[in-house]
mmCIF file of C-alpha atoms and ligand atoms in Angstrom:
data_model
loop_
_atom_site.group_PDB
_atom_site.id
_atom_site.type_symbol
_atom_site.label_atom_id
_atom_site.label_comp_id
_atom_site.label_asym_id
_atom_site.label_seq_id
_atom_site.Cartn_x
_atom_site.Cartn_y
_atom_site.Cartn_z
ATOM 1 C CA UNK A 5 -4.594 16.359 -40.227
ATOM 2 C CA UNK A 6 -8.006 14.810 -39.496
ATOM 3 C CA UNK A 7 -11.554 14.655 -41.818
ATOM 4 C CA UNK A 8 -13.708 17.253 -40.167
ATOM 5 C CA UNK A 9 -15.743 14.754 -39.193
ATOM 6 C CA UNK A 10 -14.001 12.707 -37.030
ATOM 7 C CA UNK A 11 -15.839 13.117 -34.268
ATOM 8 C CA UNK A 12 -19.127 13.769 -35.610
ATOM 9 C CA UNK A 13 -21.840 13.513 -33.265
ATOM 10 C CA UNK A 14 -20.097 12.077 -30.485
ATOM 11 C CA UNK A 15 -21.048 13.240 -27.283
ATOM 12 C CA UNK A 16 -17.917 14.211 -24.975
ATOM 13 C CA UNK A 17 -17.237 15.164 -21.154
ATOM 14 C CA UNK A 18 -14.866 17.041 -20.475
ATOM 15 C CA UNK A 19 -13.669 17.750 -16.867
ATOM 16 C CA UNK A 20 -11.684 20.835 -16.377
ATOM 17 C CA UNK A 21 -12.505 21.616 -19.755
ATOM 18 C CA UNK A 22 -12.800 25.406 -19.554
ATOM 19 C CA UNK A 23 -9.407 26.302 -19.338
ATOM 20 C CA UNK A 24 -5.978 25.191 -20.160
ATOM 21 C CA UNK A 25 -5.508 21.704 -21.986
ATOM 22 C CA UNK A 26 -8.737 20.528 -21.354
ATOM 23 C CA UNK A 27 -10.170 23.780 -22.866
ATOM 24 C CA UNK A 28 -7.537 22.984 -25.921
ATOM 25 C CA UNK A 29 -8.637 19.665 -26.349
ATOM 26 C CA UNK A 30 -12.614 20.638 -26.332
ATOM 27 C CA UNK A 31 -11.713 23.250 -28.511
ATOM 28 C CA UNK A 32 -10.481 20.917 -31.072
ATOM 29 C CA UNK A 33 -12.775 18.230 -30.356
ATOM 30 C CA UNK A 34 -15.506 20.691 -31.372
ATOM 31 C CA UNK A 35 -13.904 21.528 -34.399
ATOM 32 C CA UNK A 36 -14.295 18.051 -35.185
ATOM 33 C CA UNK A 37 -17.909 17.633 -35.038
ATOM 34 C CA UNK A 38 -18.380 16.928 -31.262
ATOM 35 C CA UNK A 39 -20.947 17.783 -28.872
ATOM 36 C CA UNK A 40 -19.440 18.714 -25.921
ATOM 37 C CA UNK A 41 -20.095 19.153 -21.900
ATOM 38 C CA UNK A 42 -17.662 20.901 -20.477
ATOM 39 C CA UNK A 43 -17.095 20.893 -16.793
ATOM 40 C CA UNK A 44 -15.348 22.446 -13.344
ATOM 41 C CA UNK A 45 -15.932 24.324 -10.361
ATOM 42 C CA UNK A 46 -16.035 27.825 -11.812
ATOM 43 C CA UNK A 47 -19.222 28.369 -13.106
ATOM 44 C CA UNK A 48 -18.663 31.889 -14.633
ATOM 45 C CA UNK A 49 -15.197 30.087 -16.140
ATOM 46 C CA UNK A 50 -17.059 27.139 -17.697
ATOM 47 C CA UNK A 51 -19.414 29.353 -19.197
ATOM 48 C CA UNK A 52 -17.396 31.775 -21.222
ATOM 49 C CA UNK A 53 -15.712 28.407 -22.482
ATOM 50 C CA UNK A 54 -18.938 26.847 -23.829
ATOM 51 C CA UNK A 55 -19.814 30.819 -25.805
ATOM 52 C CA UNK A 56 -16.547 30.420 -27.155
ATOM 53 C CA UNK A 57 -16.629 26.384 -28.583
ATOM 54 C CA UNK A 58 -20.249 27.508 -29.976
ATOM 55 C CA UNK A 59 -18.681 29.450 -32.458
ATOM 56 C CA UNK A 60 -17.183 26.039 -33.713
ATOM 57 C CA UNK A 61 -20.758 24.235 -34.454
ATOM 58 C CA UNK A 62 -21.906 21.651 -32.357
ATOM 59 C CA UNK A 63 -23.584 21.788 -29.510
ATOM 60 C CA UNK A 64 -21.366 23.208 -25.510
ATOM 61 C CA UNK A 65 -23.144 23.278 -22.531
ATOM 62 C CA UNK A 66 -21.154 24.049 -19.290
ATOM 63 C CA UNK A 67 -22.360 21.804 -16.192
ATOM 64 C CA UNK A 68 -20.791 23.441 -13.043
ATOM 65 C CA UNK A 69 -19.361 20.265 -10.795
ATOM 66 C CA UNK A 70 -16.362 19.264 -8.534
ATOM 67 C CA UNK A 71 -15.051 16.314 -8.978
ATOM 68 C CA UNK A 72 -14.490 14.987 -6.004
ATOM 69 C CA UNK A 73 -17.969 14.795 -5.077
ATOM 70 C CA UNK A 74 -19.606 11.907 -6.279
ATOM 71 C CA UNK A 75 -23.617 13.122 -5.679
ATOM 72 C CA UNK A 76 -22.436 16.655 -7.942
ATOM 73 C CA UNK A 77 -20.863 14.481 -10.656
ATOM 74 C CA UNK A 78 -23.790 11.765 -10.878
ATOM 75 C CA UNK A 79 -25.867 15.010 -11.348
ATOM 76 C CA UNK A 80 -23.764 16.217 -13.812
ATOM 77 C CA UNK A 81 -23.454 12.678 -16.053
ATOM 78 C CA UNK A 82 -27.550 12.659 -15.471
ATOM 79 C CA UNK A 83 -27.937 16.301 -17.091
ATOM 80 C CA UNK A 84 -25.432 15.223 -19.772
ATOM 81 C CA UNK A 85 -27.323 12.169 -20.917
ATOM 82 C CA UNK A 86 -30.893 14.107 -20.840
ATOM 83 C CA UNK A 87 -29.079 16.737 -22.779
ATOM 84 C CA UNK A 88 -27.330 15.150 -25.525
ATOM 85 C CA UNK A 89 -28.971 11.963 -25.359
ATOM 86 C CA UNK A 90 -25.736 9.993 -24.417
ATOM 87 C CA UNK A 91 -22.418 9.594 -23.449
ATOM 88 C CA UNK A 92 -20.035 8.420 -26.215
ATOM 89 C CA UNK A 93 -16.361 9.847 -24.409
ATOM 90 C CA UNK A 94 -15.167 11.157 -20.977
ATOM 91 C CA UNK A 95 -11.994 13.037 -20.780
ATOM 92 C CA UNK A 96 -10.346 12.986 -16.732
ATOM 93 C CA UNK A 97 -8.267 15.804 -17.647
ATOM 94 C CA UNK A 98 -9.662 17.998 -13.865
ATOM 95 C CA UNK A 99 -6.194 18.067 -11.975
ATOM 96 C CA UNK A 100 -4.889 19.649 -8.674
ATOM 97 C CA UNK A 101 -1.417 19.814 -7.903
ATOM 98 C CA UNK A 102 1.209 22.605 -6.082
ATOM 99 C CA UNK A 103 4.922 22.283 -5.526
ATOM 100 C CA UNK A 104 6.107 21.399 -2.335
ATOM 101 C CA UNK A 105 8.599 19.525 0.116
ATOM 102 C CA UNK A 106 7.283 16.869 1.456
ATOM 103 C CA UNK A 107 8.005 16.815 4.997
ATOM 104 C CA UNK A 108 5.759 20.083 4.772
ATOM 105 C CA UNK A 109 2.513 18.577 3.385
ATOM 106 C CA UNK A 110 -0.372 18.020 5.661
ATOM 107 C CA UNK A 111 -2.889 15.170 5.674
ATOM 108 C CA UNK A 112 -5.185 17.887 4.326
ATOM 109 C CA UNK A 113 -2.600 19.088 1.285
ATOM 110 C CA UNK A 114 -1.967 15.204 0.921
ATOM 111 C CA UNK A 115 -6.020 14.439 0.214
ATOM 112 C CA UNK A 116 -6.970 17.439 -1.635
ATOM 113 C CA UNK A 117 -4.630 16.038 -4.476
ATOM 114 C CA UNK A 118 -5.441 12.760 -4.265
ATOM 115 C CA UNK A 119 -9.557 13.704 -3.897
ATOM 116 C CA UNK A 120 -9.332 15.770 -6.761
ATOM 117 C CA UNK A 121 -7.201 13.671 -9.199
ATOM 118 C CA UNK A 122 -7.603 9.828 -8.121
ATOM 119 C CA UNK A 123 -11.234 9.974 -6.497
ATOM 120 C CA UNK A 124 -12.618 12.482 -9.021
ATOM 121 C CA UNK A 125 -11.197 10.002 -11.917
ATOM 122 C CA UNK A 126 -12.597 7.481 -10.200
ATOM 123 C CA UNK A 127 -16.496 9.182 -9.763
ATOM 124 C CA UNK A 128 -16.575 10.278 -12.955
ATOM 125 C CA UNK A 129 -15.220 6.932 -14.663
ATOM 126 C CA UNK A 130 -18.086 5.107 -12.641
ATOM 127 C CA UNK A 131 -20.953 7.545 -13.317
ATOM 128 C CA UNK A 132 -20.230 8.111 -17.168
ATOM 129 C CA UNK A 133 -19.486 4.091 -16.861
ATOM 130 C CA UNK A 134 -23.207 3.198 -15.824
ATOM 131 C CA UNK A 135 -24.208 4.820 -19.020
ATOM 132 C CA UNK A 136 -21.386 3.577 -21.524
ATOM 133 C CA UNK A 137 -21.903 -0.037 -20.080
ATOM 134 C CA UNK A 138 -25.619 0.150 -21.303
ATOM 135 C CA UNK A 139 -24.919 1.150 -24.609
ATOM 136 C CA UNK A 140 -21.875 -1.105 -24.826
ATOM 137 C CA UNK A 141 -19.849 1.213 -26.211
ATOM 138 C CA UNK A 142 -17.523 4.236 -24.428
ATOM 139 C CA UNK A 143 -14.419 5.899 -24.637
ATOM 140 C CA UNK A 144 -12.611 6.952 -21.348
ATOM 141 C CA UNK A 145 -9.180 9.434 -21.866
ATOM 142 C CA UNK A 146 -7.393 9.713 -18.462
ATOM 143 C CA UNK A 147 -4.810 12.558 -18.613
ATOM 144 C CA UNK A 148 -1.514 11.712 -16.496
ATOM 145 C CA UNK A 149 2.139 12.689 -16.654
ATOM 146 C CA UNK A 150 5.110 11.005 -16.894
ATOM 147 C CA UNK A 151 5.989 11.000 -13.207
ATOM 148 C CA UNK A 152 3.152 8.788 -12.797
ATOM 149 C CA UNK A 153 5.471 5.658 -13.531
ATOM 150 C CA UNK A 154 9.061 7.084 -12.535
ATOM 151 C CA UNK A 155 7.656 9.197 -9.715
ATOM 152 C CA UNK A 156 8.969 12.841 -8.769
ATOM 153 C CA UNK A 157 9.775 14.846 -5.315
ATOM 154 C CA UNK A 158 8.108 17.883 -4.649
ATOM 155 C CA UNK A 159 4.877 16.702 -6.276
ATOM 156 C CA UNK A 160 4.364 13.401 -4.238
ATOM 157 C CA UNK A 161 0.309 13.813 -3.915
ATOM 158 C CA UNK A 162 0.019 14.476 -7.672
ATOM 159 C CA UNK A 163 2.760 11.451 -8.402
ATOM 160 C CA UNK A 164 0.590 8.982 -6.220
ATOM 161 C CA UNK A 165 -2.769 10.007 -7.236
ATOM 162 C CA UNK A 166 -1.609 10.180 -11.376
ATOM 163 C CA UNK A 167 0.155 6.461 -10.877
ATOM 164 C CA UNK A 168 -3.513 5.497 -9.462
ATOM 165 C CA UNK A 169 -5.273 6.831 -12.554
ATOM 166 C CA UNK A 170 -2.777 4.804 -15.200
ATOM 167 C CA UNK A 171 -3.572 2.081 -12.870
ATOM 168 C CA UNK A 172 -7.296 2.415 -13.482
ATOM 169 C CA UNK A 173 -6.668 3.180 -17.142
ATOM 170 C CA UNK A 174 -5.164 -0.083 -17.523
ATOM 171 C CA UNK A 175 -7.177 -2.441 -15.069
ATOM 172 C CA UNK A 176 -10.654 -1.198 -16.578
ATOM 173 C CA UNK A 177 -8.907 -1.806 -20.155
ATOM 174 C CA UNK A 178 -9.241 -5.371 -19.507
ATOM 175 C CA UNK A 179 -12.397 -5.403 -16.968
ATOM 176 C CA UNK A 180 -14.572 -2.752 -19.120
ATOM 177 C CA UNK A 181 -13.252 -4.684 -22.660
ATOM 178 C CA UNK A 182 -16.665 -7.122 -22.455
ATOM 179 C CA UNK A 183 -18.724 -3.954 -22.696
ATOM 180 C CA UNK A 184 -17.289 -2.447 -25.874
ATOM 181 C CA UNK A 185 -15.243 0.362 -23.764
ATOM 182 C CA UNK A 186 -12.003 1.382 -24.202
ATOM 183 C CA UNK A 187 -9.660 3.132 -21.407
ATOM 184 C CA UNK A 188 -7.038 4.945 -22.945
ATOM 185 C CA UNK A 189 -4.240 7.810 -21.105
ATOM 186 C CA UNK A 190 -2.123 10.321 -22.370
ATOM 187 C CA UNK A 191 1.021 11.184 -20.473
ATOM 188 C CA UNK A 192 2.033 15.031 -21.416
ATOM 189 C CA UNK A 193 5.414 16.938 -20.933
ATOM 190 C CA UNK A 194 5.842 20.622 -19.944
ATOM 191 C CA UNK A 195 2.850 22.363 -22.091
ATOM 192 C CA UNK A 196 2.819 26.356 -20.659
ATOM 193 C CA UNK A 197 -0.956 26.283 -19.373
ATOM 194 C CA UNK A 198 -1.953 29.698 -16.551
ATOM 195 C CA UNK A 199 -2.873 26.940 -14.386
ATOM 196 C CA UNK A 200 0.270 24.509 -14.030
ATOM 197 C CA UNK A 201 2.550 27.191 -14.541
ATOM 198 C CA UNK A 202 0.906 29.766 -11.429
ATOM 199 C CA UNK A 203 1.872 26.105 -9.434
ATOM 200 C CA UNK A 204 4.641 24.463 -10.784
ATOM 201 C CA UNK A 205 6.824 27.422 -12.509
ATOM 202 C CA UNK A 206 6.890 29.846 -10.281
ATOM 203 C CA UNK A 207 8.520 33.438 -12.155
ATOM 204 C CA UNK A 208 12.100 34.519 -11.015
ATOM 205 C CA UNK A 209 13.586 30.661 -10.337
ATOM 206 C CA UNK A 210 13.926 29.839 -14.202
ATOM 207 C CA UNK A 211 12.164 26.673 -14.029
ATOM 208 C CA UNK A 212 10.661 27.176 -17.720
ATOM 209 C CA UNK A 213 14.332 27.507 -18.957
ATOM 210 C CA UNK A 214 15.664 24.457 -17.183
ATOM 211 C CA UNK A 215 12.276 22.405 -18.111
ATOM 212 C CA UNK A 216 13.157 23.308 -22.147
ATOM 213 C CA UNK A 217 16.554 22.663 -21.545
ATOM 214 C CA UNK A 218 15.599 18.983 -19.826
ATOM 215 C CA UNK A 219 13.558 18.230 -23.165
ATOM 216 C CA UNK A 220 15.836 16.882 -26.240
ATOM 217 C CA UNK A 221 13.663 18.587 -29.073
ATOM 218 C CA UNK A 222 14.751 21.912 -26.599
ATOM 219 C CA UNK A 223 10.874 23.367 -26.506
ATOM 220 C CA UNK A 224 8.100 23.095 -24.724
ATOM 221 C CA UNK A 225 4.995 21.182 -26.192
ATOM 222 C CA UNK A 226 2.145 23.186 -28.153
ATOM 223 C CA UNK A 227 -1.373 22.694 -27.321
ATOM 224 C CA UNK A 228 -2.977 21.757 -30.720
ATOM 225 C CA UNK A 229 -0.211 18.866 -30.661
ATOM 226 C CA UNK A 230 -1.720 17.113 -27.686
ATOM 227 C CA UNK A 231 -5.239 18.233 -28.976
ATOM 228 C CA UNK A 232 -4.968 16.064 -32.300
ATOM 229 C CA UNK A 233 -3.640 13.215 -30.307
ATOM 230 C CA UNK A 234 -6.424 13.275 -28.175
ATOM 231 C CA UNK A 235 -8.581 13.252 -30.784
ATOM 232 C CA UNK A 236 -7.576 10.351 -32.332
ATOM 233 C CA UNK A 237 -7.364 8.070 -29.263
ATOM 234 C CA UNK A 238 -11.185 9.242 -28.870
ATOM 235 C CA UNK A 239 -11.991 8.302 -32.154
ATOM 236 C CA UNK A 240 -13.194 5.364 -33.795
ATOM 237 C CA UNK A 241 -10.108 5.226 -35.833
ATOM 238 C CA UNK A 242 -7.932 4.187 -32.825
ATOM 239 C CA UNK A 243 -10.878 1.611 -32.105
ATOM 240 C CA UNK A 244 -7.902 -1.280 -30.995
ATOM 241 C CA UNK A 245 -5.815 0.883 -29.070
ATOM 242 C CA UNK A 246 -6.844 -0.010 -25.147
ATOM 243 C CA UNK A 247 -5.037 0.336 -21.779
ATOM 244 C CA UNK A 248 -2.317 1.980 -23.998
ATOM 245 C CA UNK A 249 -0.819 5.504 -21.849
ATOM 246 C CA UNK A 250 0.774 7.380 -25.112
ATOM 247 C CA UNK A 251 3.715 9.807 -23.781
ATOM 248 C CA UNK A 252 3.758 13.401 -25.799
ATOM 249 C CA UNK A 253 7.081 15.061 -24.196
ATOM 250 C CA UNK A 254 9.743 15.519 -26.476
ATOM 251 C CA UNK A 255 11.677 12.401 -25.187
ATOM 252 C CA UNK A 256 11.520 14.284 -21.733
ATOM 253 C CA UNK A 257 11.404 11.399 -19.024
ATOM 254 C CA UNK A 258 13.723 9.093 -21.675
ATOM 255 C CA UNK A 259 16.602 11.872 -21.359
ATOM 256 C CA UNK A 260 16.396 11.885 -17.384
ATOM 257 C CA UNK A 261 15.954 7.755 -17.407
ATOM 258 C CA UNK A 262 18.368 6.592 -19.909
ATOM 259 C CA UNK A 263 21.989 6.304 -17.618
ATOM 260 C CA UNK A 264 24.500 7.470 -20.281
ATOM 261 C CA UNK A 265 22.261 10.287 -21.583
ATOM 262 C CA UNK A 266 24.301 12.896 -19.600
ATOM 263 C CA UNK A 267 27.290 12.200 -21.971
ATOM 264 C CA UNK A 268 25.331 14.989 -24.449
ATOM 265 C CA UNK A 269 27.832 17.673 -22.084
ATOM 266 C CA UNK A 270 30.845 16.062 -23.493
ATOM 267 C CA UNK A 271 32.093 18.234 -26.718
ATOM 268 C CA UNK A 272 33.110 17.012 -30.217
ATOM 269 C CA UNK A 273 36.705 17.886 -29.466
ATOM 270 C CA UNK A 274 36.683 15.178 -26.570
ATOM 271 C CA UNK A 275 35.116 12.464 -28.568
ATOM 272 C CA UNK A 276 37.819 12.954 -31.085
ATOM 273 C CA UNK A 277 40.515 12.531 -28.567
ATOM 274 C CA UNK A 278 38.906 9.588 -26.921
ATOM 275 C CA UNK A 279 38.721 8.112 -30.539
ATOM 276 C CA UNK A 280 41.897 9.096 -31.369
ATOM 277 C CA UNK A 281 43.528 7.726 -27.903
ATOM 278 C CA UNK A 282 41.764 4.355 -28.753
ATOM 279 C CA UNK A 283 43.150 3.975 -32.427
ATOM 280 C CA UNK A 284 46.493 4.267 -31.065
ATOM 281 C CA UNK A 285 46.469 1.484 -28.193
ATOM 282 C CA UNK A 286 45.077 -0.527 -31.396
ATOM 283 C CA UNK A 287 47.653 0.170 -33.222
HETATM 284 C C1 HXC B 320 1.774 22.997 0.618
HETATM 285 C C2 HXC B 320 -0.453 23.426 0.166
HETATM 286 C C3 HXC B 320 -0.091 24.206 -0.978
HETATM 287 C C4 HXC B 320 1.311 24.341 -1.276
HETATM 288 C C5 HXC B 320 -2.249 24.207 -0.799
HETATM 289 N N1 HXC B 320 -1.795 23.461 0.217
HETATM 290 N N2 HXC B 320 -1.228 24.664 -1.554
HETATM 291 N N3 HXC B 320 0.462 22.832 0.948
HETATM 292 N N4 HXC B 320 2.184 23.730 -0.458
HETATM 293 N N5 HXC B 320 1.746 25.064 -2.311
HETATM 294 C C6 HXC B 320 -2.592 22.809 1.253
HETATM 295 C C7 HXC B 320 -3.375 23.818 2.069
HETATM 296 O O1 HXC B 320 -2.591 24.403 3.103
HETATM 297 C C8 HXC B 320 -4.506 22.941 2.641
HETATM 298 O O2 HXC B 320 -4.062 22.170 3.727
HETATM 299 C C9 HXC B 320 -4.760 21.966 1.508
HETATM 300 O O3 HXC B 320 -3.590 21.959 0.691
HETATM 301 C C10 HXC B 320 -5.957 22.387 0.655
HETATM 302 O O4 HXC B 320 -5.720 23.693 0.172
HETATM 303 P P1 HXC B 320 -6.905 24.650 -0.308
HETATM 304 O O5 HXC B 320 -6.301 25.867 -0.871
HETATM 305 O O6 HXC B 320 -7.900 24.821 0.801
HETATM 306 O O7 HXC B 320 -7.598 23.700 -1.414
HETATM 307 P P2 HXC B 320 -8.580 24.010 -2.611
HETATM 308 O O8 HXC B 320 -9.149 25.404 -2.475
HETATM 309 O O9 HXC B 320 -9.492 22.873 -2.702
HETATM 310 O O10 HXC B 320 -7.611 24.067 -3.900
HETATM 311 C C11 HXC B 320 -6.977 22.917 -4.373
HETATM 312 C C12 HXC B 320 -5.559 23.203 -4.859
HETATM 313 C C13 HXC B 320 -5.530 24.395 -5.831
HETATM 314 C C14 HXC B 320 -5.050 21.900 -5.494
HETATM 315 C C15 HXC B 320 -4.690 23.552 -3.654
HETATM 316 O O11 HXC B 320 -4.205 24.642 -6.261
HETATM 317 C C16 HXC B 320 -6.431 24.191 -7.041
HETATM 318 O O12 HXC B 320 -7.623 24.498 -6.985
HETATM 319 N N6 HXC B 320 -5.892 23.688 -8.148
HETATM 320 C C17 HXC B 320 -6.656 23.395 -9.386
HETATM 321 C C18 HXC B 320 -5.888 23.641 -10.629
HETATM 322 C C19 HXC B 320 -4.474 23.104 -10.682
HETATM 323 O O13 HXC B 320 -3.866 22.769 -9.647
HETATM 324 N N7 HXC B 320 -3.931 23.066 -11.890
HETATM 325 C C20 HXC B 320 -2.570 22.590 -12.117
HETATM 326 C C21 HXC B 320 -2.585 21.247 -12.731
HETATM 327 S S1 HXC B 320 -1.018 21.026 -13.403
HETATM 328 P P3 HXC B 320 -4.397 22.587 5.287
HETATM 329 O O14 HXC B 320 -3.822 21.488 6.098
HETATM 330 O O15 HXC B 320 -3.726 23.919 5.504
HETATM 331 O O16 HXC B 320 -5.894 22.674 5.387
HETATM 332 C C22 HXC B 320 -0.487 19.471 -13.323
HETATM 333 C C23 HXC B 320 0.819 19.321 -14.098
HETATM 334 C C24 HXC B 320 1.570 18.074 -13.861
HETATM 335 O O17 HXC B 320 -1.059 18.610 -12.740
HETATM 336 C C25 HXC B 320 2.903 17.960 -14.551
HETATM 337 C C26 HXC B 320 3.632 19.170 -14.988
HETATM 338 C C27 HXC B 320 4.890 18.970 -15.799
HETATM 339 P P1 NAP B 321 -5.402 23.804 -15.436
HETATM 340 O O1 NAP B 321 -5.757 24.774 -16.514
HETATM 341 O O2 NAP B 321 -5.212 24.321 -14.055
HETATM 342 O O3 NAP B 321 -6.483 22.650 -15.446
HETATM 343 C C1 NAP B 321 -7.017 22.036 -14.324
HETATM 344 C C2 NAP B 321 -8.524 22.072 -14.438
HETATM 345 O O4 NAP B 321 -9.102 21.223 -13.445
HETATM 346 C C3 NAP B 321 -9.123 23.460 -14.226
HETATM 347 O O5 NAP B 321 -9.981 23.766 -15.301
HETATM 348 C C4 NAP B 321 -9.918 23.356 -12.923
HETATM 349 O O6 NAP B 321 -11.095 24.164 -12.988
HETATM 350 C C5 NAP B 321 -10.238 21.870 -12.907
HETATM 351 N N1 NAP B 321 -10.462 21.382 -11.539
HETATM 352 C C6 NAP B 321 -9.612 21.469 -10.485
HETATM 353 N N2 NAP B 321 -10.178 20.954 -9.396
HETATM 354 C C7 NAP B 321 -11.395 20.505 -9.773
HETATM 355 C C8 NAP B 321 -12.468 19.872 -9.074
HETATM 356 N N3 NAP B 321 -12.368 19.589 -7.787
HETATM 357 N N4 NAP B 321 -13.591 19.552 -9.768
HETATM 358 C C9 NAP B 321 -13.683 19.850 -11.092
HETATM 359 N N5 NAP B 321 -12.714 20.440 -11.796
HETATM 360 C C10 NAP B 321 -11.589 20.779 -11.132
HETATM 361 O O7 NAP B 321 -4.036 23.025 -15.798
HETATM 362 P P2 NAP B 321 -3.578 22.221 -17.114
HETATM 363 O O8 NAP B 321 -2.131 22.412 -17.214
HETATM 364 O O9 NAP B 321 -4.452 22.552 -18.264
HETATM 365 O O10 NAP B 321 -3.826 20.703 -16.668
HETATM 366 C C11 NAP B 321 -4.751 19.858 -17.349
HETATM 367 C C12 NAP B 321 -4.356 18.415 -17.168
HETATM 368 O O11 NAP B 321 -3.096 18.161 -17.782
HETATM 369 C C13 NAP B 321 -4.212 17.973 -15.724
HETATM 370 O O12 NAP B 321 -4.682 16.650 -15.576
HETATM 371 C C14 NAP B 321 -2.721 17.999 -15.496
HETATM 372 O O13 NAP B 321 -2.303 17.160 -14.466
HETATM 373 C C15 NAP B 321 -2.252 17.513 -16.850
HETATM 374 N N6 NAP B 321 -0.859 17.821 -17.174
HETATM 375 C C16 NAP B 321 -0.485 19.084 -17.469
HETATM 376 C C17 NAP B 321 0.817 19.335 -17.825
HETATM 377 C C18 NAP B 321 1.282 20.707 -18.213
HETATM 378 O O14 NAP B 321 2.460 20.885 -18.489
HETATM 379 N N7 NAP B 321 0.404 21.684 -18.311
HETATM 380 C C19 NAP B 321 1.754 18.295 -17.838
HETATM 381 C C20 NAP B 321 1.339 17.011 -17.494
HETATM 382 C C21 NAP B 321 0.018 16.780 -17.181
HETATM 383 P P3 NAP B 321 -11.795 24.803 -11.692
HETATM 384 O O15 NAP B 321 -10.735 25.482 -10.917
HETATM 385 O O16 NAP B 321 -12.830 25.729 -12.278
HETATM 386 O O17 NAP B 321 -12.447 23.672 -10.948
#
């Protein structure tokens, strides 16, 4: 789809990169010509990801960090820039979320979303900022969902904090603009990751069944999909696309939004009639 250099020596954080999407996107990123930092928690995790993305050419180191502390991620954006020499892209893609009802979350479930995905956005936006600004140029990729603008129940702390990152996406659009960096999102559907599935697809209630069935195209998404669309927001061939959030879900959210979309249940044989029952009061 892509020259194999469109990403050539551009040097990219990723958070959460060493394992589901975010290890996807890295891996294709790298494939492209990146240089790569790849970043979480688990050490031993982020580690085997980096040997792996090697194999692809440029150059994966693994910075252990978590997110929601800003003195680990300045460290981390400081070890990036004397490794690679600078900081071209940063992909928010580190997320925490679990299914459950509401009235059962405490303040603590409540926070350790939020902390994770809105204040880690946040630290790692301003610390990879500091260095972007300088070189007036940057790239920021903020992964959200879809229930960030129509909301969801069961995953309120994950709905508030992703609504709070496509708010950031789009105010530093226009604040950031004057320094020559773009703020970008990407708003995925149901992609089968270990992570979101262990937490949000739970085996034995067929929830994977009912999300394909929920989707239009009737499948789930594929990683490289999402990959090469992150790609080319990063790259300099999307260089006027800014504060946009781009939705890959298979016309998901439209299906449950759109008021008459339910009609889909009603069979041929009962259009017919209806059309038939219509000519004749004509008539
Ligand atoms: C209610 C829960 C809970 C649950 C945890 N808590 N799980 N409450 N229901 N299922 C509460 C705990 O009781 C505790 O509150 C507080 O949350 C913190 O829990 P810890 O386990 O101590 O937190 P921590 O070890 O920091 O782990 C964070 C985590 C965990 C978010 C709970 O799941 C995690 O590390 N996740 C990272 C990866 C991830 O979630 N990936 C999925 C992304 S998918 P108390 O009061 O007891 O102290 C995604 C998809 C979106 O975002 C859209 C899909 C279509
Ligand atoms: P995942 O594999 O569980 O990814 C989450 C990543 O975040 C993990 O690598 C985890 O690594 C890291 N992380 C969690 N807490 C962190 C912290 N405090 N500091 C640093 N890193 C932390 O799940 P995924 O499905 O690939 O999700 C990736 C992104 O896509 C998320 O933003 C998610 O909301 C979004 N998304 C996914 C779907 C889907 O269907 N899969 C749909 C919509 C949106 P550690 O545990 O090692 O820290």
């Amino acid at each position: 789809m892509f020259d194999k250099q469109l990403l050539s020596g551009k040097n990219i954080i990723v958070t959460g990169g060493g394992t589901g999407l975010g290890k996807s996107m890295a891996s294709r990123f790298a494939e492209l010509g990146a240089n790569l930092v790849i970043t979480s928690r688990r050490k031993d995790v982020i580690s085997d990801t980096a040997k792996e993305l090697q194999k692809l050419g440029g150059e994966v180191i693994a910075i252990p960090c978590d997110v929601r502390d800003p003195d680990q991620v300045e460290k981390m954006v400081k070890q990036t820039v004397e490794e690679l020499g600078s900081i071209d892209i940063l992909l928010n893609n580190a997320a925490g979320n679990f299914i459950s009802p509401t009235e059962n979350l405490s303040p603590n479930a409540f926070t350790t979303v939020i902390d994770i995905v809105l204040n880690g956005t946040f630290h790692c936006t301003q610390a990879a900022g500091k260095f972007m600004r300088k070189n007036k140029s940057g790239v920021i990729l903020n992964i959200v969902t879809t229930y960030a603008w129509t909301g969801s129940g069961y995953v309120v702390p994950s709905a508030c904090a992703k609504a709070g990152v496509l708010a950031m996406t789009r105010s530093l659009a226009v604040e950031w603009a004057k320094y020559g960096i773009r703020s970008v999102a990407i708003a995925p559907g149901p992609f089968p990751t270990k992570g979101a599935w262990s937490r949000l697809a739970p085996p034995g209630m067929g929830i994977e069944k009912k999300m394909k069935a929920r989707v239009p195209l009737k499948r789930l998404g594929e990683h490289i999909e999402l990959a090469n669309l992150a790609s080319y927001l990063i790259s300099d061939q999307a260089s006027y696309i800014n504060g946009e959030v781009v939705t890959i879900d298979g016309g998901e959210w439209l299906q449950g939004a759109g008021e008459m979309n339910e009609l889909e249940k009603i069979p041929k044989a009962a259009w017919k009639l209806l059309e038939m029952k219509r000519k004749k009061k004509k008539k």
